[in-house]
mmCIF file with all atom_site columns, C-alpha atoms in Angstrom:
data_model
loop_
_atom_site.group_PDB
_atom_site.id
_atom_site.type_symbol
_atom_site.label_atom_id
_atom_site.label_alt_id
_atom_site.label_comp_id
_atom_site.label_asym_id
_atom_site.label_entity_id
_atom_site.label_seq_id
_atom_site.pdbx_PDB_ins_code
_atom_site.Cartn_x
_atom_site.Cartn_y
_atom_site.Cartn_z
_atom_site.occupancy
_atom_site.B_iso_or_equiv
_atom_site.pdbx_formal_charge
_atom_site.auth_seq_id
_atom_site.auth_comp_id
_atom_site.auth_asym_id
_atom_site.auth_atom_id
_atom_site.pdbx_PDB_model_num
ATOM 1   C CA . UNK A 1 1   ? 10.116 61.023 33.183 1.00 0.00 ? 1   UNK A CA 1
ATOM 2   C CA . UNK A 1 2   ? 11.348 57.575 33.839 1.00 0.00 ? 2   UNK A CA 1
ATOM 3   C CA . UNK A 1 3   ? 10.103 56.118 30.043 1.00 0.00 ? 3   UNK A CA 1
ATOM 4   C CA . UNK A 1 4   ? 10.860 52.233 31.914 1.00 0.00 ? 4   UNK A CA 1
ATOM 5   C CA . UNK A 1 5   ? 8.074  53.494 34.728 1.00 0.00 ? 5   UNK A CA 1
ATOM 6   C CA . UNK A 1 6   ? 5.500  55.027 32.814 1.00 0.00 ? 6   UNK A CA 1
ATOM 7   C CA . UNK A 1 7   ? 2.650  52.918 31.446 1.00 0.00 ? 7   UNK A CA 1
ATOM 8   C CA . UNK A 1 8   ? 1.870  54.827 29.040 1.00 0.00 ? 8   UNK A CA 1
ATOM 9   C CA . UNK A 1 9   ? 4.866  54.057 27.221 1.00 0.00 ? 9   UNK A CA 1
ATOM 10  C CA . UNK A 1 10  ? 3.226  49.909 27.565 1.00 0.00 ? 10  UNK A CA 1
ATOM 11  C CA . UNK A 1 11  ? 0.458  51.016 25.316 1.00 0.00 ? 11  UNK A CA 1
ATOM 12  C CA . UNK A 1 12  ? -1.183 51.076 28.517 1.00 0.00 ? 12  UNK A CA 1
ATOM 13  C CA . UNK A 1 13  ? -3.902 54.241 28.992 1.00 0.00 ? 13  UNK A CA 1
ATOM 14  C CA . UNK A 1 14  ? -2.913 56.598 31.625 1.00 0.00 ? 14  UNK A CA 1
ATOM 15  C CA . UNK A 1 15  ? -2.027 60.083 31.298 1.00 0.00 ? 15  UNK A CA 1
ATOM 16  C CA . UNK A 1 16  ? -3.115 61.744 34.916 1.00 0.00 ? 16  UNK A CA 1
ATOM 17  C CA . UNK A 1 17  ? 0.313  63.661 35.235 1.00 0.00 ? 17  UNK A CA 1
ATOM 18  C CA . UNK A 1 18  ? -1.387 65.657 32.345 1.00 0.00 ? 18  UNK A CA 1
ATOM 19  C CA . UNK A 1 19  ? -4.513 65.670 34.004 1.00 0.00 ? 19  UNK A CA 1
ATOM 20  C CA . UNK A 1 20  ? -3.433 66.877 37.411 1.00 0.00 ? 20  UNK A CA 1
ATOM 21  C CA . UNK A 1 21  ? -0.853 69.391 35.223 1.00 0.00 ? 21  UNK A CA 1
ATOM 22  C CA . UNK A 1 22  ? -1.945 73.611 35.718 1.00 0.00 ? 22  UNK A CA 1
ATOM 23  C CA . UNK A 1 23  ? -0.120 74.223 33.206 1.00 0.00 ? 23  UNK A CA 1
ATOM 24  C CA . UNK A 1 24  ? -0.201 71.414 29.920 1.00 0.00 ? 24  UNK A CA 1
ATOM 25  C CA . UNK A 1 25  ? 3.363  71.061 30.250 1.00 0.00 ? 25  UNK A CA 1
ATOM 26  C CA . UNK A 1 26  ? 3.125  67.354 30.059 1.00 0.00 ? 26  UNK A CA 1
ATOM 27  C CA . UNK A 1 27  ? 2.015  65.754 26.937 1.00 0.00 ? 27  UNK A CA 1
ATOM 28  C CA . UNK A 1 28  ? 0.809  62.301 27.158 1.00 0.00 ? 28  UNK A CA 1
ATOM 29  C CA . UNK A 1 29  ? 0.930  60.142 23.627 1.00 0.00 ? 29  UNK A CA 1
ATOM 30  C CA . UNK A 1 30  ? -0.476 55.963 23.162 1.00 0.00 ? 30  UNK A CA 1
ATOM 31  C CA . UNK A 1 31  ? 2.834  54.083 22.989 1.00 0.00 ? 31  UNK A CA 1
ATOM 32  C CA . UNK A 1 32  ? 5.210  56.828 24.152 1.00 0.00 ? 32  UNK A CA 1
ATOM 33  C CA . UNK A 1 33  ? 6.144  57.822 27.632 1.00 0.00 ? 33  UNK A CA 1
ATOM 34  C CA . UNK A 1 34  ? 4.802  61.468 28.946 1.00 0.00 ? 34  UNK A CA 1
ATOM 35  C CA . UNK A 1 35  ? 6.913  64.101 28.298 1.00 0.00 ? 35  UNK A CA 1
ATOM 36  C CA . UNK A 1 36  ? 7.607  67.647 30.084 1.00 0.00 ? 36  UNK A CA 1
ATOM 37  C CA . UNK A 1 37  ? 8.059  70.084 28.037 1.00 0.00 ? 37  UNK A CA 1
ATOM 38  C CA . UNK A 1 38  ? 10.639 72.367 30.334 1.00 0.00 ? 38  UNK A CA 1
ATOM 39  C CA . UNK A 1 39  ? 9.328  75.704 28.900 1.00 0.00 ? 39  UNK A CA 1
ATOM 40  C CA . UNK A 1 40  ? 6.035  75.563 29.845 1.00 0.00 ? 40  UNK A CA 1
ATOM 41  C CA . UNK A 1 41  ? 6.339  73.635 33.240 1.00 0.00 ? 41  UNK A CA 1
ATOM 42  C CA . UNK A 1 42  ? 6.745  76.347 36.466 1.00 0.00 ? 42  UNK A CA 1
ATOM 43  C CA . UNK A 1 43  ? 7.920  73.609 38.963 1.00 0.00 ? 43  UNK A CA 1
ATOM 44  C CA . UNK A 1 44  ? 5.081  72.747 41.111 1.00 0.00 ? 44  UNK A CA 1
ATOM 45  C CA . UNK A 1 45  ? 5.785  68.913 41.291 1.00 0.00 ? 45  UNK A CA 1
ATOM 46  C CA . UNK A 1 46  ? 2.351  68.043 41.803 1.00 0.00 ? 46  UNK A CA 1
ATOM 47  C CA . UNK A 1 47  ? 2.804  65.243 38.601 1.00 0.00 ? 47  UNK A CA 1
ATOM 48  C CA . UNK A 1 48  ? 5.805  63.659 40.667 1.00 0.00 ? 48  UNK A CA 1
ATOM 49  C CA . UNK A 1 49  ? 2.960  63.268 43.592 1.00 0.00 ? 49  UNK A CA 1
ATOM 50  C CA . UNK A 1 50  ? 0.334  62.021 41.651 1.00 0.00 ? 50  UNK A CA 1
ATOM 51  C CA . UNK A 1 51  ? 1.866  59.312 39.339 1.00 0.00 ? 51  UNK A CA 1
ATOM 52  C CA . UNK A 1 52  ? 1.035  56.236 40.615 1.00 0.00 ? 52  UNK A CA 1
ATOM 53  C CA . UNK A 1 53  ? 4.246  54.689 38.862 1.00 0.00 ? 53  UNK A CA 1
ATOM 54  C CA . UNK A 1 54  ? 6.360  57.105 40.291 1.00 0.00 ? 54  UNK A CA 1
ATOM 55  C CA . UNK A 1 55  ? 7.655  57.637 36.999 1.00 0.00 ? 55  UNK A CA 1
ATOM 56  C CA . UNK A 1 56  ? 8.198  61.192 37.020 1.00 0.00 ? 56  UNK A CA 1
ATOM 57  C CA . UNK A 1 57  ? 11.224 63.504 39.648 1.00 0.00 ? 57  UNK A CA 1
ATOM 58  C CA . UNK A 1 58  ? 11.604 67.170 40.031 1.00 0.00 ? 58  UNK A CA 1
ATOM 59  C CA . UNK A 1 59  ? 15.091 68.340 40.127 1.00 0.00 ? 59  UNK A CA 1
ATOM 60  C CA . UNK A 1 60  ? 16.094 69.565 43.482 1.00 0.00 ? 60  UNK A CA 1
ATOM 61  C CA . UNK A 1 61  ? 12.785 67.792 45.063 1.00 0.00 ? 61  UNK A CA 1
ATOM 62  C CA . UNK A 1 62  ? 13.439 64.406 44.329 1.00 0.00 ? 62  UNK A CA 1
ATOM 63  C CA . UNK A 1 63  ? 12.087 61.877 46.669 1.00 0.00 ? 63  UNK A CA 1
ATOM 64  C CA . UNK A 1 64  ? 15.366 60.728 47.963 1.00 0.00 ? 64  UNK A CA 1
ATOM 65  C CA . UNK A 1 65  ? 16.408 64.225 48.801 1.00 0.00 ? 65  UNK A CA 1
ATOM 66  C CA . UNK A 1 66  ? 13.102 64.648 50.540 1.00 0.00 ? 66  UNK A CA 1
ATOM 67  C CA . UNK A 1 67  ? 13.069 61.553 52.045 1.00 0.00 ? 67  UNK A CA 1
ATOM 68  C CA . UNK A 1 68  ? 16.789 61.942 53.522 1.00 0.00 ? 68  UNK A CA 1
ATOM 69  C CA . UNK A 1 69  ? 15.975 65.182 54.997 1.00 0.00 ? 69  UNK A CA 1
ATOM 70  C CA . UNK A 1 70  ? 13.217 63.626 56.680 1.00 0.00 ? 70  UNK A CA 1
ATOM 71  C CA . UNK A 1 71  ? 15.332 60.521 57.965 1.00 0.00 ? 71  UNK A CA 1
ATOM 72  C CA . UNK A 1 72  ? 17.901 63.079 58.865 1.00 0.00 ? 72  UNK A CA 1
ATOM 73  C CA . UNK A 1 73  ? 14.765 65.235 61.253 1.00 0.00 ? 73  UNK A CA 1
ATOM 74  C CA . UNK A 1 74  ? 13.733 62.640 62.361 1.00 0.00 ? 74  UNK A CA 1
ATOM 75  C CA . UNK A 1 75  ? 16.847 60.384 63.689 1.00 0.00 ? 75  UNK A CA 1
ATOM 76  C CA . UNK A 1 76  ? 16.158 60.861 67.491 1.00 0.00 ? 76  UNK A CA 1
ATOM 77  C CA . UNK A 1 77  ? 13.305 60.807 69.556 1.00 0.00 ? 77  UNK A CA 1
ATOM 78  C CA . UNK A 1 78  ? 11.007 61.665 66.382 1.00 0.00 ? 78  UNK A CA 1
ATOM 79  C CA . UNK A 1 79  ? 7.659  60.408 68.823 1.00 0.00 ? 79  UNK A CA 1
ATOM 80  C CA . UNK A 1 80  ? 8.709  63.807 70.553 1.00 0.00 ? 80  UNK A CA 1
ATOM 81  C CA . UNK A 1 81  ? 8.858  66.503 66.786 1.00 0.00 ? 81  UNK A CA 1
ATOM 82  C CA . UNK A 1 82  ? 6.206  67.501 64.825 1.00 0.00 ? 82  UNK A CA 1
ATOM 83  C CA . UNK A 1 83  ? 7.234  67.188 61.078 1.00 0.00 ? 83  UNK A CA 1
ATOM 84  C CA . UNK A 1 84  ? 5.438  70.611 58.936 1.00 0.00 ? 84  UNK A CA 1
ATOM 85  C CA . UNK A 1 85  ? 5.813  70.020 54.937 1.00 0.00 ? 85  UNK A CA 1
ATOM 86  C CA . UNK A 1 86  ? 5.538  73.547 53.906 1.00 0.00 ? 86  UNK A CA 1
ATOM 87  C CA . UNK A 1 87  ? 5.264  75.485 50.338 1.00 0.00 ? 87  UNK A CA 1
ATOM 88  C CA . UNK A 1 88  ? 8.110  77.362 49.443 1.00 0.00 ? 88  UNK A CA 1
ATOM 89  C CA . UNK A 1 89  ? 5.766  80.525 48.834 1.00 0.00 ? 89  UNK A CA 1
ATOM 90  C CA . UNK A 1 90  ? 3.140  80.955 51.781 1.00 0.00 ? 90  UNK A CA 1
ATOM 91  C CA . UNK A 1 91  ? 3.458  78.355 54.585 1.00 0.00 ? 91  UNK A CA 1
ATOM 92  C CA . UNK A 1 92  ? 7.212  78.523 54.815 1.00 0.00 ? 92  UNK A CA 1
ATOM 93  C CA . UNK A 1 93  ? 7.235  82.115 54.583 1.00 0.00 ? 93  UNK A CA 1
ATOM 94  C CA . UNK A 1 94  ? 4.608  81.940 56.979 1.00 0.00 ? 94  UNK A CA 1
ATOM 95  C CA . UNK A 1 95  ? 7.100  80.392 59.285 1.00 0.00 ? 95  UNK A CA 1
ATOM 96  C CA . UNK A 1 96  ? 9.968  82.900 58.656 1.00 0.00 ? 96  UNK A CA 1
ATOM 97  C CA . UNK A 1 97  ? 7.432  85.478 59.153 1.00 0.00 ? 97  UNK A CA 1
ATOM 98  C CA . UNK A 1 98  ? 6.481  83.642 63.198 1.00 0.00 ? 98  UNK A CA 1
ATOM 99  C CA . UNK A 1 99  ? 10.364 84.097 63.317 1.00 0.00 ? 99  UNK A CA 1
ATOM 100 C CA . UNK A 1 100 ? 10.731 87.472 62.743 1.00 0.00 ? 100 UNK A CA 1
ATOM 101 C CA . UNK A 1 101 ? 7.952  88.520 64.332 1.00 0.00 ? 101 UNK A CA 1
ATOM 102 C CA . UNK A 1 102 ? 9.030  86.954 67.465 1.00 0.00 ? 102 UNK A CA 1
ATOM 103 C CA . UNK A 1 103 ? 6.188  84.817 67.938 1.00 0.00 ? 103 UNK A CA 1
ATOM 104 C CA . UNK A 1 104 ? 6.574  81.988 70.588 1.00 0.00 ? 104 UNK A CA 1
ATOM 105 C CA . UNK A 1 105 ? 6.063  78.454 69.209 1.00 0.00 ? 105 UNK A CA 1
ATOM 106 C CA . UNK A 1 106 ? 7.295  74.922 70.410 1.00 0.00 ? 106 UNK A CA 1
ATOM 107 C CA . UNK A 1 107 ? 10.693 73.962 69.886 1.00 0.00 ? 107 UNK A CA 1
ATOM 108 C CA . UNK A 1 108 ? 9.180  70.348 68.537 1.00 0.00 ? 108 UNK A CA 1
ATOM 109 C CA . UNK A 1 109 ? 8.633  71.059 64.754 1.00 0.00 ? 109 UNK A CA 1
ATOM 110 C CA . UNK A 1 110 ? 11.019 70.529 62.049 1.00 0.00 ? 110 UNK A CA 1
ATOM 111 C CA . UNK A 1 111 ? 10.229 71.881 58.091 1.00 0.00 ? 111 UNK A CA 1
ATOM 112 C CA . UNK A 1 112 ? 10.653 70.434 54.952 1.00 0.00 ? 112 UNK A CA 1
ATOM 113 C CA . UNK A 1 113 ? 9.820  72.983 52.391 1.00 0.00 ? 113 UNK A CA 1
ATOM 114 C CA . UNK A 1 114 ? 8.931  72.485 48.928 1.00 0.00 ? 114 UNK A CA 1
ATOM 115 C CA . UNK A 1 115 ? 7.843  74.052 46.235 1.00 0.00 ? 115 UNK A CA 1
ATOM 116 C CA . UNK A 1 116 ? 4.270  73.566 46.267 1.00 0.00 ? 116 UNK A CA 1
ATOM 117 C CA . UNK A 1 117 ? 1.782  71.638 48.416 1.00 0.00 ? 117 UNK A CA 1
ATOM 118 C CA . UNK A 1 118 ? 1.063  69.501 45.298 1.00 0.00 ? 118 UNK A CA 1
ATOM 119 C CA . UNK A 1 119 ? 4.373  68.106 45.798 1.00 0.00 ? 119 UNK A CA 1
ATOM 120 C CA . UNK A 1 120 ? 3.166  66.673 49.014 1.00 0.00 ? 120 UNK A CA 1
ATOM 121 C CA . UNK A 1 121 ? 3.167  62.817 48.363 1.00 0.00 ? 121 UNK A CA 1
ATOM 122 C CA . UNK A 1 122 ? 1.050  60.465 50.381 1.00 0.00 ? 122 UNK A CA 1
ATOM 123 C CA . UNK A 1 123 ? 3.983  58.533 50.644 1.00 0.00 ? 123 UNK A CA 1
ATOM 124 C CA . UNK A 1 124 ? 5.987  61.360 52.402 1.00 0.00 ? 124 UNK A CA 1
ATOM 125 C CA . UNK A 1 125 ? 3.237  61.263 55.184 1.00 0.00 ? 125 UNK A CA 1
ATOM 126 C CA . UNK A 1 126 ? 3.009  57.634 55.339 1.00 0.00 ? 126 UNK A CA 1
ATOM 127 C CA . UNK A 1 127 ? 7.574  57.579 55.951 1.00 0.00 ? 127 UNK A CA 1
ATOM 128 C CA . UNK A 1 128 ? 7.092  60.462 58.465 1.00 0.00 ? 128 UNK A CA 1
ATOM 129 C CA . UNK A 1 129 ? 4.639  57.898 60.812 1.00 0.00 ? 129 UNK A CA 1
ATOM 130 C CA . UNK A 1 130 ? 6.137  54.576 59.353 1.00 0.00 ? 130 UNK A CA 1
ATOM 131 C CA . UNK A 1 131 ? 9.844  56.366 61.185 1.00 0.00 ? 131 UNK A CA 1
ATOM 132 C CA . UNK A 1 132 ? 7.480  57.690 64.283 1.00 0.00 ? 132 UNK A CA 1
ATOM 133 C CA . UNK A 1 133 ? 6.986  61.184 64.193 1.00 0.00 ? 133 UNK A CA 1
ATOM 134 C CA . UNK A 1 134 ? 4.610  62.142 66.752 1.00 0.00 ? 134 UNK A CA 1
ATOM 135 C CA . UNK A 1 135 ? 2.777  64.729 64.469 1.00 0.00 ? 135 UNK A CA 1
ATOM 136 C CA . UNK A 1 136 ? 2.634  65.609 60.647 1.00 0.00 ? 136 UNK A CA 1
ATOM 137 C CA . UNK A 1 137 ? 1.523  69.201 59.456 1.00 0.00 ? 137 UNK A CA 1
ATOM 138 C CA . UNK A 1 138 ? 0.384  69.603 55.854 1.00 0.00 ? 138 UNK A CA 1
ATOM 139 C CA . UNK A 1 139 ? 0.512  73.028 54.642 1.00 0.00 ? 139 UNK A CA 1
ATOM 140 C CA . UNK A 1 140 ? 0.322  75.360 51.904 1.00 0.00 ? 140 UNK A CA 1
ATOM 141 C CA . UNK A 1 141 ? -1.189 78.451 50.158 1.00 0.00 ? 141 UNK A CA 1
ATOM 142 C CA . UNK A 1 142 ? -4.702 79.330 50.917 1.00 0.00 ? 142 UNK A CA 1
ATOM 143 C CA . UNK A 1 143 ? -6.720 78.007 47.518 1.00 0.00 ? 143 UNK A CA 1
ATOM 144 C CA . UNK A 1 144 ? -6.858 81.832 45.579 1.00 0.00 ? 144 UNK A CA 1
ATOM 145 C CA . UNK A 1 145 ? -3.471 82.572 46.691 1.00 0.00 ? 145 UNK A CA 1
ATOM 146 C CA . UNK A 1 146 ? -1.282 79.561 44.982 1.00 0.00 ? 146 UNK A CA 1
ATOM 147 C CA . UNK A 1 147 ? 1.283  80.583 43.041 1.00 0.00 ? 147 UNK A CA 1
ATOM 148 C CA . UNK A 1 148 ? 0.300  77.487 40.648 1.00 0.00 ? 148 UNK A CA 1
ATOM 149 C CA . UNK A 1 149 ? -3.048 78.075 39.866 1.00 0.00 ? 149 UNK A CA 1
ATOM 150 C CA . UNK A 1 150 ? -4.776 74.562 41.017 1.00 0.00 ? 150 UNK A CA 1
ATOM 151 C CA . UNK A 1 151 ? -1.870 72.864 43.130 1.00 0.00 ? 151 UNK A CA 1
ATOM 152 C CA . UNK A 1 152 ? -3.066 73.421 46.135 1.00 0.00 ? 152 UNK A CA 1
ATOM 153 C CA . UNK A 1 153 ? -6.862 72.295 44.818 1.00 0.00 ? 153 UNK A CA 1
ATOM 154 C CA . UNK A 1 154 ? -4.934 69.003 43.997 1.00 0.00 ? 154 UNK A CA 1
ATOM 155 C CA . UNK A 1 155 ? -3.218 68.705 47.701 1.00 0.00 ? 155 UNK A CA 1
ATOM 156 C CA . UNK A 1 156 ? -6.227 69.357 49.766 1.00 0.00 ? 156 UNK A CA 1
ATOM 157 C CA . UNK A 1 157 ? -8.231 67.134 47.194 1.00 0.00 ? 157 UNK A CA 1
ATOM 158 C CA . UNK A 1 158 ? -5.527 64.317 48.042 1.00 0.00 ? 158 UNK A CA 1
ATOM 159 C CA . UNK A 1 159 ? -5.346 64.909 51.988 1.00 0.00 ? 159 UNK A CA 1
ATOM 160 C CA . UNK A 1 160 ? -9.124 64.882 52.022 1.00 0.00 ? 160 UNK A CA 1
ATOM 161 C CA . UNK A 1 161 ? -8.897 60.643 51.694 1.00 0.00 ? 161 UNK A CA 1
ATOM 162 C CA . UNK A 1 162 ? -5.922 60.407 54.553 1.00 0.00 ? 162 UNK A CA 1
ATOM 163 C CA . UNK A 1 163 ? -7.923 60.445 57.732 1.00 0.00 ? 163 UNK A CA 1
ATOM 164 C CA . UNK A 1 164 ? -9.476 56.983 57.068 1.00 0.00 ? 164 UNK A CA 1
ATOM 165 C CA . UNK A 1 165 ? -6.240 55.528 56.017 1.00 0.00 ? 165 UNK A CA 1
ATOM 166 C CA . UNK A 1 166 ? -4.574 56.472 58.516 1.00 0.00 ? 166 UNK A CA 1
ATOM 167 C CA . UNK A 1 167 ? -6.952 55.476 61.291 1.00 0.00 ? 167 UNK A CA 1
ATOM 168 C CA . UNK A 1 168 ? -7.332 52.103 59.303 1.00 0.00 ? 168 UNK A CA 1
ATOM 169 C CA . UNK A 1 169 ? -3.498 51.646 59.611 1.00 0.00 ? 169 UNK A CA 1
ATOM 170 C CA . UNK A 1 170 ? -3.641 52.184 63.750 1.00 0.00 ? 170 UNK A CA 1
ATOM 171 C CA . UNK A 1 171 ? -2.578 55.839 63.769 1.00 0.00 ? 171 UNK A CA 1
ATOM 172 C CA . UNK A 1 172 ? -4.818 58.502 65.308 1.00 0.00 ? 172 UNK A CA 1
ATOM 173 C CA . UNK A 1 173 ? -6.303 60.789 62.704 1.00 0.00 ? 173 UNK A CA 1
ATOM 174 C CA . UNK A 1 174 ? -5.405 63.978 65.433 1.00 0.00 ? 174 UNK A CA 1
ATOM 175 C CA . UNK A 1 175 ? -1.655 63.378 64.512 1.00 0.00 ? 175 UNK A CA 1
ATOM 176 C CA . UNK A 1 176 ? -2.653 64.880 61.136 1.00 0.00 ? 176 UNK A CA 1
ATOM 177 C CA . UNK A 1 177 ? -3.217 68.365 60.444 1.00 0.00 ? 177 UNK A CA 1
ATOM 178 C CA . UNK A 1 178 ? -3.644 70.279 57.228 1.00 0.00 ? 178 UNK A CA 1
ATOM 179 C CA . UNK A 1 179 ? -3.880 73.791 57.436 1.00 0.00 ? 179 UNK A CA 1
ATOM 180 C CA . UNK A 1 180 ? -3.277 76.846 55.089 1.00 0.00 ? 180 UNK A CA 1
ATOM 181 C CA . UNK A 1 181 ? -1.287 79.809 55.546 1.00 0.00 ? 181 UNK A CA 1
ATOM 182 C CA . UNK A 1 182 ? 0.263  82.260 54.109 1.00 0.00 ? 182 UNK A CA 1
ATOM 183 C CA . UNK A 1 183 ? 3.297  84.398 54.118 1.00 0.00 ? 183 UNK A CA 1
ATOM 184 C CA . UNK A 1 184 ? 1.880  87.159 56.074 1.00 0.00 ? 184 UNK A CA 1
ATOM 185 C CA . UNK A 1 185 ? 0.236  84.539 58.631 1.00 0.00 ? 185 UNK A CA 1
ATOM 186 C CA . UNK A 1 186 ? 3.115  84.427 60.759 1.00 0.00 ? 186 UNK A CA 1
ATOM 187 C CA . UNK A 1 187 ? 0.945  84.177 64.251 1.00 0.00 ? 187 UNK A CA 1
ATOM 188 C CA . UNK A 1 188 ? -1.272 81.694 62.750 1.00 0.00 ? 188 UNK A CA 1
ATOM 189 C CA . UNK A 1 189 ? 1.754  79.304 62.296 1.00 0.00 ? 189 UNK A CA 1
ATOM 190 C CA . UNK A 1 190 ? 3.070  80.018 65.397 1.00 0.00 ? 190 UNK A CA 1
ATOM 191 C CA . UNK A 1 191 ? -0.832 79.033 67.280 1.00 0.00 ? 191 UNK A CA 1
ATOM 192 C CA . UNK A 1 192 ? -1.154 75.827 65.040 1.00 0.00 ? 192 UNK A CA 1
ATOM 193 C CA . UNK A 1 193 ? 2.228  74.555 65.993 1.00 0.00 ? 193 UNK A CA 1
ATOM 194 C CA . UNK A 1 194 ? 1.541  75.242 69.823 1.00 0.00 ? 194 UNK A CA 1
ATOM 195 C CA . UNK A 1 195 ? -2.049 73.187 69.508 1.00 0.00 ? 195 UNK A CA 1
ATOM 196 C CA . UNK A 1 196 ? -0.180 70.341 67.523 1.00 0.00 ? 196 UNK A CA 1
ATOM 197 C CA . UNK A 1 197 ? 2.377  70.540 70.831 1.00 0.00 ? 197 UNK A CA 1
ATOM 198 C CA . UNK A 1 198 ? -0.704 70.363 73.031 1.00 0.00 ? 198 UNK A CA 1
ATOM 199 C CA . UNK A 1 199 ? -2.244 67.296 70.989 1.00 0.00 ? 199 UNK A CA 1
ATOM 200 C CA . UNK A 1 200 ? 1.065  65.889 71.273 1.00 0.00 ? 200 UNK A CA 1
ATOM 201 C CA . UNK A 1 201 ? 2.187  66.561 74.459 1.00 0.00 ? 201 UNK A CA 1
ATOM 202 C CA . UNK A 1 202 ? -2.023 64.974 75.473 1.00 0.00 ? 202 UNK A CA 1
ATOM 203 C CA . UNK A 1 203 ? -1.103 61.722 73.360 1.00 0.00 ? 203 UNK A CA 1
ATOM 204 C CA . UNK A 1 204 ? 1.487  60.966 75.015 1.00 0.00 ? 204 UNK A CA 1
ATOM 205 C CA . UNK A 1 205 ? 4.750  58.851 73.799 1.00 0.00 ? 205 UNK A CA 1
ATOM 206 C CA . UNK A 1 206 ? 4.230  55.472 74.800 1.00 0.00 ? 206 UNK A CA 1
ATOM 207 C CA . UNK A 1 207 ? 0.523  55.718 72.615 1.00 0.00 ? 207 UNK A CA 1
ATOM 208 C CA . UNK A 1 208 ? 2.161  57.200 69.829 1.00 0.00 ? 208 UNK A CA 1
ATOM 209 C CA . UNK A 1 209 ? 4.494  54.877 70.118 1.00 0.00 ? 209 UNK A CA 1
ATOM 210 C CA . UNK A 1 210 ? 2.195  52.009 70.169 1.00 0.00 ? 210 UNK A CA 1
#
């Protein structure tokens, strides 16, 4: 925790890191910033997403390292890739499983895993449009199979609200996708990635583009 960022180190009433927290790792005093307490977090991130001060990191999942992998993705013709945040413990698994299984999928997509979909800020989908990827996938555990008890509750809770944003900021809602799957769900990655190709491919790059 960032103890300049956080408000509630201003006196100032906050405290939904703790809130949004599966585990009470964070402990949220008037006058002092949060704090984690490191033996009792498991590394789901979902506090980094939801403070609205960003005041809090995650080693190893900071934003910048996020954000550079996704600058790094999508460099080149990004109106052309579809960029999949995936959970380190279902949907990305879910992808190595399409892999192994020799499922046949669209060259277009490029992953960013982390840890949990929790850790999927708003702000990560807004940089993926705002540098023109063509499509963004969302995905994570199904909701009784995350491996951090309400994380993904939080995530689909916070993707719920992007539809209208987005379509309020001029991008098509269809370039959005949320889906859950899990490790063993290797074919189901594999068929959501070819319809995102087909949505994309039906857009078009000069209207994504615009």
């Amino acid at each position: 925790v960032w103890a300049e960022r956080c408000i509630s180190a201003q006196g100032k009433k906050c405290g939904v890191c703790a809130t949004k927290c599966p585990y009470n790792a964070i402990v949220v005093e008037a006058g002092k910033a949060a704090q984690v307490i490191p033996a009792m977090c498991h590394g789901c991130g979902g506090c980094v997403a939801e403070c609205p001060h960003n005041a809090i990191t995650q080693m190893h999942f900071t934003d910048a390292q996020i954000l550079a992998q996704m600058h790094a993705l999508l460099a080149e013709k990004p109106e052309e890739k579809i960029l999949a945040l995936m959970c380190h413990w279902c949907s990305s698994a879910g992808a190595d499983t399409a892999g192994t299984s020799h499922f046949e999928y669209p060259t277009s997509s490029r992953g960013i895993r982390v840890m949990c979909s929790a850790r999927m800020d708003r702000d990560f989908i807004f940089e993926a449009f705002r540098l023109g990827a063509g499509m963004v996938l969302a995905s994570g555990c199904h909701p009784q199979d995350c491996h951090y008890i309400t994380g993904q509750r939080h995530a689909a809770k916070r993707f719920e609200k992007l539809d209208k944003t987005l379509e309020g900021m001029g991008i098509s809602p269809e370039r959005f996708r949320v889906e859950w799957i899990s490790a063993a769900e290797g074919s189901k990655y594999a068929q959501v990635i070819r319809e995102m190709h087909g949505t994309l491919q039906s857009l078009g790059v000069e209207r994504i583009k615009a």
